[in-house]
Short mmCIF file of C-alpha atoms in Angstrom, two decimals:
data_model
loop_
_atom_site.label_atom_id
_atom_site.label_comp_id
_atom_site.label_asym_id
_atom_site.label_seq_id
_atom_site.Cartn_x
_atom_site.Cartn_y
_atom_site.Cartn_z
CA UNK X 6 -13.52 -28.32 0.10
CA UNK X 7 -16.99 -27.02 -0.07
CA UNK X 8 -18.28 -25.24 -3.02
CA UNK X 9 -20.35 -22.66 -1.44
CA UNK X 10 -19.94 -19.61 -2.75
CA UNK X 11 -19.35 -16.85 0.31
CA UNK X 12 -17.96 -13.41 -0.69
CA UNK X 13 -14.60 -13.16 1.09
CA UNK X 14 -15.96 -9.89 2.82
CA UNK X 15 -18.87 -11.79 4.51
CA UNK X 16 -16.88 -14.15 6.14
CA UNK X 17 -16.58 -12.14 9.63
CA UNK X 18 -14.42 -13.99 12.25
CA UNK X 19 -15.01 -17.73 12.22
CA UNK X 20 -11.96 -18.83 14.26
CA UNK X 21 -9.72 -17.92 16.55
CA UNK X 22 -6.52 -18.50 15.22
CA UNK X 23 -4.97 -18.61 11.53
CA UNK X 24 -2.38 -20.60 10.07
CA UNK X 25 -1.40 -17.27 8.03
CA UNK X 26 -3.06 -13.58 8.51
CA UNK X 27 -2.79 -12.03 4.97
CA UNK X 28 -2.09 -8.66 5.13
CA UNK X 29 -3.12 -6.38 1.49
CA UNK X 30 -3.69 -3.13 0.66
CA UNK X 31 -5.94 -2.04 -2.07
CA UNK X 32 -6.43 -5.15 -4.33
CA UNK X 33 -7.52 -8.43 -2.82
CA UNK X 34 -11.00 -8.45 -2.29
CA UNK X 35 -12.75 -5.51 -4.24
CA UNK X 36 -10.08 -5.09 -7.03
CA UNK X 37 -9.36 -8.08 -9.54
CA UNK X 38 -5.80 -7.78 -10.90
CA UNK X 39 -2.33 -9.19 -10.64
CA UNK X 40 -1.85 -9.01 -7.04
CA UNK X 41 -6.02 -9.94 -6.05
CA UNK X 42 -5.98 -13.36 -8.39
CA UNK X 43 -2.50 -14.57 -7.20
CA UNK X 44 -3.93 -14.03 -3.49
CA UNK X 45 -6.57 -15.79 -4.48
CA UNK X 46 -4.53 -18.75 -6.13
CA UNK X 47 -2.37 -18.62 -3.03
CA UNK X 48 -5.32 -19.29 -0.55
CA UNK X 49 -7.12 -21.74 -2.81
CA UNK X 50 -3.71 -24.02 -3.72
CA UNK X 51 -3.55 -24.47 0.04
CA UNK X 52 -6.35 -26.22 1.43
CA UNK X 53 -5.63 -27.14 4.38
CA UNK X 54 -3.43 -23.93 6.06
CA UNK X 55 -6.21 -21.79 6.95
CA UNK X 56 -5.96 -17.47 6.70
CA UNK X 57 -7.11 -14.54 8.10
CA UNK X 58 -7.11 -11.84 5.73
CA UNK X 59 -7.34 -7.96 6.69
CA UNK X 60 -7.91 -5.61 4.13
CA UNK X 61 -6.72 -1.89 3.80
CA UNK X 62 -8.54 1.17 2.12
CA UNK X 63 -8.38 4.73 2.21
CA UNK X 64 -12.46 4.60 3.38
CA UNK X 65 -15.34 2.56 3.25
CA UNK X 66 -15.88 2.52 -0.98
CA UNK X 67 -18.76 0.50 -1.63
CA UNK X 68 -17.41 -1.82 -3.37
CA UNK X 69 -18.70 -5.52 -3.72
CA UNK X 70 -16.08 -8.42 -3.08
CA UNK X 71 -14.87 -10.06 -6.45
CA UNK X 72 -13.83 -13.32 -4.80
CA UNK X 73 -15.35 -16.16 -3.05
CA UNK X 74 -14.05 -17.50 -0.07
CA UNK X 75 -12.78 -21.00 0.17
CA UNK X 76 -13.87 -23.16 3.30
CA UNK X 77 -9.76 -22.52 4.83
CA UNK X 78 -10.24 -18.46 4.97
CA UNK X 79 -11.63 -17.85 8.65
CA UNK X 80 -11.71 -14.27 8.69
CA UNK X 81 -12.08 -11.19 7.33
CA UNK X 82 -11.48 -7.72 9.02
CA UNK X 83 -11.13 -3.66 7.11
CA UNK X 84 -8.97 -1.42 8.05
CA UNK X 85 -9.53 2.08 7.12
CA UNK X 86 -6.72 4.19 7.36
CA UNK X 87 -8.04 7.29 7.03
CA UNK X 88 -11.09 6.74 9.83
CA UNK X 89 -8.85 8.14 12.63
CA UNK X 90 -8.75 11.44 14.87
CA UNK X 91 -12.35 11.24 16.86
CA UNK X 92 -12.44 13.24 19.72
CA UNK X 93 -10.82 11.75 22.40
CA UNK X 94 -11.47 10.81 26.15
CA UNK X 95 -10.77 13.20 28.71
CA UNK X 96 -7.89 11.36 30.55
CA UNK X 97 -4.61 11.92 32.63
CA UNK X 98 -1.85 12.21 30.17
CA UNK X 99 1.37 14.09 31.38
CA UNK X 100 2.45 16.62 28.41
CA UNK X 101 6.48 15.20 29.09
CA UNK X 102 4.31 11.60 27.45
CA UNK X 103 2.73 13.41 24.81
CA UNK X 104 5.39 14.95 23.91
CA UNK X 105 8.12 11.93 24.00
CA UNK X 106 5.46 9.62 21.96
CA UNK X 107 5.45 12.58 19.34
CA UNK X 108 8.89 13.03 18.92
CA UNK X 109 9.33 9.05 18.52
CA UNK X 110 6.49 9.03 16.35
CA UNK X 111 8.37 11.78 14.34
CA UNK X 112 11.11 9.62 14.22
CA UNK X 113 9.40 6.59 13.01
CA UNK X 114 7.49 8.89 9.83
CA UNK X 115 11.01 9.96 8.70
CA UNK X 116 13.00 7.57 9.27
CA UNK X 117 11.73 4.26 10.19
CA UNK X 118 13.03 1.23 11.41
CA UNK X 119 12.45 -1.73 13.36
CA UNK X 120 13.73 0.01 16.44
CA UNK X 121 11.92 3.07 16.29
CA UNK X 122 8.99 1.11 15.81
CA UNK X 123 9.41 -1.06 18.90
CA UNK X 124 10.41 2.03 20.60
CA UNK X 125 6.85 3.54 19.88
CA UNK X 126 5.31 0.26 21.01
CA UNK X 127 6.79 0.12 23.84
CA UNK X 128 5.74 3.68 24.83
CA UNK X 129 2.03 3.21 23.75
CA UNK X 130 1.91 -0.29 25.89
CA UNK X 131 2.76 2.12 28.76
CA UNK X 132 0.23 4.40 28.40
CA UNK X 133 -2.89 2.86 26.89
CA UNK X 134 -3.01 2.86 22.99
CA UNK X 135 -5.91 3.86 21.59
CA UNK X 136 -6.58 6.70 23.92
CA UNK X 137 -3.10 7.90 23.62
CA UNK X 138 -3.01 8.17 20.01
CA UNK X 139 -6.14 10.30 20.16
CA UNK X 140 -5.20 12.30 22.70
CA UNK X 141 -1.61 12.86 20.76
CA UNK X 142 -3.25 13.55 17.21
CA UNK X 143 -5.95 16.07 19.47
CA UNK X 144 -3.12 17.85 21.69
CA UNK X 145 -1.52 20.80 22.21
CA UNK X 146 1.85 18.62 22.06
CA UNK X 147 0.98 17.85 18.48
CA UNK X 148 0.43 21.11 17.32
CA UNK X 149 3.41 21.99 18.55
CA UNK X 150 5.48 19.16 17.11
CA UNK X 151 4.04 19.92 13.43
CA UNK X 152 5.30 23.76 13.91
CA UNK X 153 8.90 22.55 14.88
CA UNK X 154 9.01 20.07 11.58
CA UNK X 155 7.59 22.58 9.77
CA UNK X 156 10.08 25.36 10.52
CA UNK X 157 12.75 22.26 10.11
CA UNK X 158 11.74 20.72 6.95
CA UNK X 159 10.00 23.13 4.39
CA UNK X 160 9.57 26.79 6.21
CA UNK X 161 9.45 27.70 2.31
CA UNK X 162 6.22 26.22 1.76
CA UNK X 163 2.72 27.12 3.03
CA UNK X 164 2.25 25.66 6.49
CA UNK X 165 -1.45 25.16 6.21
CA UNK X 166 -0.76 22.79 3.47
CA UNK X 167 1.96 21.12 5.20
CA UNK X 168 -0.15 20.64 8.22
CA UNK X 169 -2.96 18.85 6.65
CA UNK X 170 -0.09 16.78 4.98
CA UNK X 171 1.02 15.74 8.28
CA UNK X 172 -2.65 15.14 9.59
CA UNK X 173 -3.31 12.62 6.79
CA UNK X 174 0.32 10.61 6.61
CA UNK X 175 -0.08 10.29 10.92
CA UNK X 176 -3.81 9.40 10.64
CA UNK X 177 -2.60 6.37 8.61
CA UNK X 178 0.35 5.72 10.88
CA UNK X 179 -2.12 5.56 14.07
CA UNK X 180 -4.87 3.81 12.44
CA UNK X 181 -2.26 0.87 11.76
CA UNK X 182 -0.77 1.32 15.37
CA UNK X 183 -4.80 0.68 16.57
CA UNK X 184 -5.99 -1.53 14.71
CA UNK X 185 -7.07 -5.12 16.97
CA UNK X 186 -4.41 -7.63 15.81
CA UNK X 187 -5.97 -11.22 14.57
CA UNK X 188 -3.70 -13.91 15.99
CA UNK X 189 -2.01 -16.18 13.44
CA UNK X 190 1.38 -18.27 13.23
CA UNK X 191 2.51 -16.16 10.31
CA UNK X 192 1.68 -12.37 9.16
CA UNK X 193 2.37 -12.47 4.88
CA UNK X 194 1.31 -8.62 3.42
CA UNK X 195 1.71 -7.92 -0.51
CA UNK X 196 3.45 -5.04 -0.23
CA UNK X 197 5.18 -2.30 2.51
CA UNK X 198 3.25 0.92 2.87
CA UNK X 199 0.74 0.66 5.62
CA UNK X 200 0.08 -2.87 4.82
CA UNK X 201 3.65 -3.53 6.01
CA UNK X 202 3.76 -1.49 9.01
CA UNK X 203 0.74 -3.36 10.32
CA UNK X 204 3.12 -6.66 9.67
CA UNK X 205 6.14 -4.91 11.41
CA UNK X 206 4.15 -4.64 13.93
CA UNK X 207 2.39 -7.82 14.32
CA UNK X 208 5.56 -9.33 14.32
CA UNK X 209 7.08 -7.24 17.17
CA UNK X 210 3.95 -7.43 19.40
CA UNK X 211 3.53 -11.01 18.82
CA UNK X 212 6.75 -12.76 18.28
CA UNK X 213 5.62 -14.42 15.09
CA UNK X 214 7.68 -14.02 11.88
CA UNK X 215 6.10 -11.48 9.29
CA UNK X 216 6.94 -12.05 5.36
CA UNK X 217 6.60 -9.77 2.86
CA UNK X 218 6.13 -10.63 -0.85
CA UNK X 219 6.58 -7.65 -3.00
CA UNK X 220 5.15 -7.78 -6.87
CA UNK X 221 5.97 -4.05 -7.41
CA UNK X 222 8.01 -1.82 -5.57
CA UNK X 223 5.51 0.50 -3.60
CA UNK X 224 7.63 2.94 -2.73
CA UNK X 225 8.51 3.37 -6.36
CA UNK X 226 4.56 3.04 -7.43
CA UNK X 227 3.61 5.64 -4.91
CA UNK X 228 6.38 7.92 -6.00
CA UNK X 229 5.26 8.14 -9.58
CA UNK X 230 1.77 8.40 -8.22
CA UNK X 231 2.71 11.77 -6.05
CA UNK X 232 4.38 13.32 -8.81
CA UNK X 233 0.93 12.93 -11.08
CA UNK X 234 -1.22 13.59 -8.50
CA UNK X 235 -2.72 16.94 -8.82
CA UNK X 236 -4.28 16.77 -4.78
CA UNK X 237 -0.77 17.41 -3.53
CA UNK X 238 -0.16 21.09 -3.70
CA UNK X 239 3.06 22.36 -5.38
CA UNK X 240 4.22 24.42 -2.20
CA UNK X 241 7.23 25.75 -3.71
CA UNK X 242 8.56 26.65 -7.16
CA UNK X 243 11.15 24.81 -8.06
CA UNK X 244 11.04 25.64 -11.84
CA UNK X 245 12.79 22.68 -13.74
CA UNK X 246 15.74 22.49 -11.56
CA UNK X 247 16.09 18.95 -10.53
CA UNK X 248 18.67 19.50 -7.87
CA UNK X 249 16.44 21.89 -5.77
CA UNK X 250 17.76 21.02 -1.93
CA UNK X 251 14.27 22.66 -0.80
CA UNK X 252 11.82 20.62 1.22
CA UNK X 253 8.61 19.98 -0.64
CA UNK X 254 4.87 18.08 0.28
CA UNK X 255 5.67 15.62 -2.52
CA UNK X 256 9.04 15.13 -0.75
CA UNK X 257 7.64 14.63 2.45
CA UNK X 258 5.17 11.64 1.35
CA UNK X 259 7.90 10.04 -0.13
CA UNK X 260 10.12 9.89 2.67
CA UNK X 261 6.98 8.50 4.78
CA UNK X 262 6.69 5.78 2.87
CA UNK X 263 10.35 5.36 2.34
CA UNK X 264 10.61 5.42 6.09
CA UNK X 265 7.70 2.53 6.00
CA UNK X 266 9.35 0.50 4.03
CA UNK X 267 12.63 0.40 5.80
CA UNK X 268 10.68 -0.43 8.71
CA UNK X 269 8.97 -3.59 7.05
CA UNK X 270 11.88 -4.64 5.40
CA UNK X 271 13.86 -4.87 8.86
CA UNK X 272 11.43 -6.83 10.74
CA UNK X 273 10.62 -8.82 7.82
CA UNK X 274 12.17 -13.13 8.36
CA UNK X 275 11.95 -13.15 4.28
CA UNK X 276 11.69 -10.40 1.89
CA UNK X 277 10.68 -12.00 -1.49
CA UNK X 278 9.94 -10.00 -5.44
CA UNK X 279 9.38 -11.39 -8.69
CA UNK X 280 12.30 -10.46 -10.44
CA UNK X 281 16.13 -9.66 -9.26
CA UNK X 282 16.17 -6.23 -10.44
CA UNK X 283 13.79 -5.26 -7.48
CA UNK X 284 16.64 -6.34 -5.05
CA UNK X 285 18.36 -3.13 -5.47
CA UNK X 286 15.63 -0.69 -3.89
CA UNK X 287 14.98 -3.05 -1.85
CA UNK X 288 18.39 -3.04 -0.77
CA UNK X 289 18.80 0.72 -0.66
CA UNK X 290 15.91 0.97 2.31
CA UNK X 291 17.26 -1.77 4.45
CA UNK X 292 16.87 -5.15 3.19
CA UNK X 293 19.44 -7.70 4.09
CA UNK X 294 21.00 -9.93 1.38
CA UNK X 295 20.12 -12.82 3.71
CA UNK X 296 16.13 -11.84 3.76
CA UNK X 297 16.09 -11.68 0.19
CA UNK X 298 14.50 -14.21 -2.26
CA UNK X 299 13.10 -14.30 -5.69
CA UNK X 300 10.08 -16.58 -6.94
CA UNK X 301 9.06 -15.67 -10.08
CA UNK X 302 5.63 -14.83 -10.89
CA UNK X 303 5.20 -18.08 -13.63
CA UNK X 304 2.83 -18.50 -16.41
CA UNK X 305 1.33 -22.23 -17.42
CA UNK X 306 2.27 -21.75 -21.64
CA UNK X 307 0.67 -25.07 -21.99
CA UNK X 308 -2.60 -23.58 -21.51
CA UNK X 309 -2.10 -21.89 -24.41
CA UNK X 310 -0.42 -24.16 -26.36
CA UNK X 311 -3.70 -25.30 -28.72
CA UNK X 312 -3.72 -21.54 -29.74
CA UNK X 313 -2.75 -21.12 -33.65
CA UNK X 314 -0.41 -18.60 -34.73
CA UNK X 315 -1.51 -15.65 -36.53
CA UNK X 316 -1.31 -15.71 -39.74
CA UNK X 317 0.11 -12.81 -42.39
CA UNK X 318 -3.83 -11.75 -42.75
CA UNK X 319 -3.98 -10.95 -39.12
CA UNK X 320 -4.14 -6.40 -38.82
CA UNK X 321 -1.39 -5.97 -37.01
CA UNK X 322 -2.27 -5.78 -33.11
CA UNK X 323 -0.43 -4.20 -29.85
CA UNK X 324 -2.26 -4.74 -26.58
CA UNK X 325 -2.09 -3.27 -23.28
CA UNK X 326 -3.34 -5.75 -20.69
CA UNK X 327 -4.01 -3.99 -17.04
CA UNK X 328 -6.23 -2.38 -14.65
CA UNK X 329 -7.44 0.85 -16.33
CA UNK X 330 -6.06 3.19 -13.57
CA UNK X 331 -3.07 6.15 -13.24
CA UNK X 332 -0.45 4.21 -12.44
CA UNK X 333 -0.74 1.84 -15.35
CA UNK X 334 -0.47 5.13 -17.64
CA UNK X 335 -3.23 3.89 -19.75
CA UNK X 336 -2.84 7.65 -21.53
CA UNK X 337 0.31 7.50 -22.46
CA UNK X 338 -0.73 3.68 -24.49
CA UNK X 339 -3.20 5.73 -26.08
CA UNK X 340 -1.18 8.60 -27.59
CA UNK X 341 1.67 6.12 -28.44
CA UNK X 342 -0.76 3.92 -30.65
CA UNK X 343 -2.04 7.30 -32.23
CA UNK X 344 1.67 7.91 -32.95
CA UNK X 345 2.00 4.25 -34.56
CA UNK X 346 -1.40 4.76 -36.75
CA UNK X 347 -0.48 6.60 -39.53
CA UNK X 348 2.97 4.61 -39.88
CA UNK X 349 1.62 0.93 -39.67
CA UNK X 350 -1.53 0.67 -42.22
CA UNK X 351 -4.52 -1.79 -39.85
CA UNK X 352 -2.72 -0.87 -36.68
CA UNK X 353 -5.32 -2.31 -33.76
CA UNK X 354 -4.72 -1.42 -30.05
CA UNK X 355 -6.35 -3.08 -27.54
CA UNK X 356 -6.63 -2.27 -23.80
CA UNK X 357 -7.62 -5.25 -21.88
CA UNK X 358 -8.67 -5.14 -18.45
CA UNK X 359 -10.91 -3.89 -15.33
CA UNK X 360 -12.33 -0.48 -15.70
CA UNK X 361 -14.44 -0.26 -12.52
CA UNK X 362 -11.75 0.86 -10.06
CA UNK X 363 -11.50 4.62 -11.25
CA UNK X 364 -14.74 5.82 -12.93
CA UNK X 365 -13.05 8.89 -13.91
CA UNK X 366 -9.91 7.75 -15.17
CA UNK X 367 -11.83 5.31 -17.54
CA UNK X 368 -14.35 8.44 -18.41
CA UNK X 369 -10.87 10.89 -19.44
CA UNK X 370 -9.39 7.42 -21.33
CA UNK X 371 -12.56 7.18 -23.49
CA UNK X 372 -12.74 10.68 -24.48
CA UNK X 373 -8.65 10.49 -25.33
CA UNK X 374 -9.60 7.59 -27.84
CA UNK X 375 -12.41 9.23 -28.88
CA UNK X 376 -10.81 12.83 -29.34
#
């Protein structure tokens, strides 16, 4: 293999055809981490299977590749999955399509499933896709298929939040239903979320089997993300009642992605985690006990094994090794060890890891140590 070095977002499309089309979301190339270096291994400890990769992101960030590109990667596309809703052509569209490709689109954002995906497919293929998904998220037809959820689902909250809500989770959904396929034998993605709706469909439109390896449970990561996030308004006051039946914008993400994952999961030929104890929400959003498997993310200790123990005149030491971001909960590391200080004399805490991802996470981290 040649040892040029070619960032993995300059590769462009060299070939026609992959071996595997890698399917990520917000890691692998620009982020190094868990999920970025074990893509990485995985391309590099197969020489000669060749990948396409496509790579998801809210919007174009700037960012500059952190991997080089072996000679067996042939291409490299972005997907942006909030670049969607231009203007559309002027075309013949009969509002009894519209409307029918909104209500199974509705279906498919709060529910999911393989079906209701292939069901939109189908319905797109008959009408031209691109221009019908623009014409949908433009139309009268959609405007009035947000009212009717809205008055169904959360007619306690403030519609104009609820209708930007529903902007942004269907911008996503369409940008994924548009995107140009790459052809490949196989279509692998990380993790469900958009990444695995793209995979659902690539394996419905093309026939080829779509796998899904899952480190962390998305739906789970983006839960505990929602309920932190302070850019989702807090449309109704629940006070601290936990059993609240009422219909909320944090609810409503949720079951998106929820309804994402079920889709993935039941067009996915394997459905593989690092650890059993994933199985069960797994499980819980469709997976079938004959799609799942568990390879476990394995460490090399003889690497390590010229390393000498520390001895009794070591300060004690705790370490938190991770991507300095929200969902790691760097803060919460950082108030515990100011718990532990006073109680175990030396006490050093380390955080070890990337801090370029979220400038101002890292900025509101630094002034919590430094407070």
């Amino acid at each position: 293999m040649s040892d040029r070095k070619r960032p993995v977002d300059q590769i462009g499309q060299r070939a026609a055809q992959s071996d595997v089309c890698l399917i990520v979301e917000g890691c692998y190339p620009y982020v190094p981490g868990g999920v970025s270096s074990w893509v990485d291994w995985l391309i590099r400890s197969q020489p000669r299977t060749t990948f396409s990769i496509v790579s998801l992101w809210p919007k174009p960030m700037g960012l500059k590749s952190r991997y080089d590109a072996p000679d067996n990667v042939v291409s490299f596309d972005s997907l942006f999955i909030q670049q969607f809703g231009a203007p559309p052509r002027r075309r013949s569209m009969s509002p009894a399509a519209v409307s029918a490709l909104g209500e199974a689109l509705t279906e498919l954002m709060t529910q999911g499933g393989r079906e209701q995906l292939s069901i939109v497919m189908r319905q797109l293929a008959s009408i031209g896709r691109g221009a019908a998904l623009e014409e949908l998220f433009n139309s009268p037809a959609a405007w009035s298929i947000v009212q009717d959820m809205y008055r169904r689902e959360m007619p306690n909250g403030s519609f104009l939040d609820y209708f930007w809500a529903w902007r942004a989770l269907l911008s996503g959904l369409f940008a994924v239903l548009k995107h140009p396929l790459p052809k490949a034998k196989v279509y692998h993605t990380i993790s469900t979320g958009y990444a695995g709706m793209l995979a659902a469909r690539a394996s419905l439109e093309t026939g080829r089997p779509s796998i899904l390896t899952e480190h962390g449970i998305y739906t789970n990561e983006r839960r505990i993300e929602l309920l932190m996030a302070d850019w989702v308004a807090d449309t109704i006051d629940k006070g601290h009642a936990l059993d609240d039946p009422r219909f909320d914008l944090r609810d409503m993400w949720v079951r998106a992605f929820e309804a994402y994952a079920r889709t993935c999961y039941e067009a996915a030929s394997d459905v593989v985690t690092l650890y059993r104890d994933n199985q069960g929400p797994q499980r819980n959003l469709g997976a079938r006990e004959e799609q799942l498997a568990v390879i476990a993310n394995g460490i090399d200790i003889k690497r390590f094994s010229h390393l000498a123990v520390a001895g009794p005149d070591v300060p004690p030491t705790i370490a938190l090794i991770g991507r300095v971001v929200p969902i790691k909960d760097v803060k919460t590391f950082i108030e515990a060890a100011h718990l532990l200080a006073p109680r175990v004399p030396n006490l050093r805490a380390w955080i070890v890891g990337p801090t370029e991802e979220d400038a101002g996470y890292y900025a509101e981290c630094k002034a919590l140590v430094e407070a």
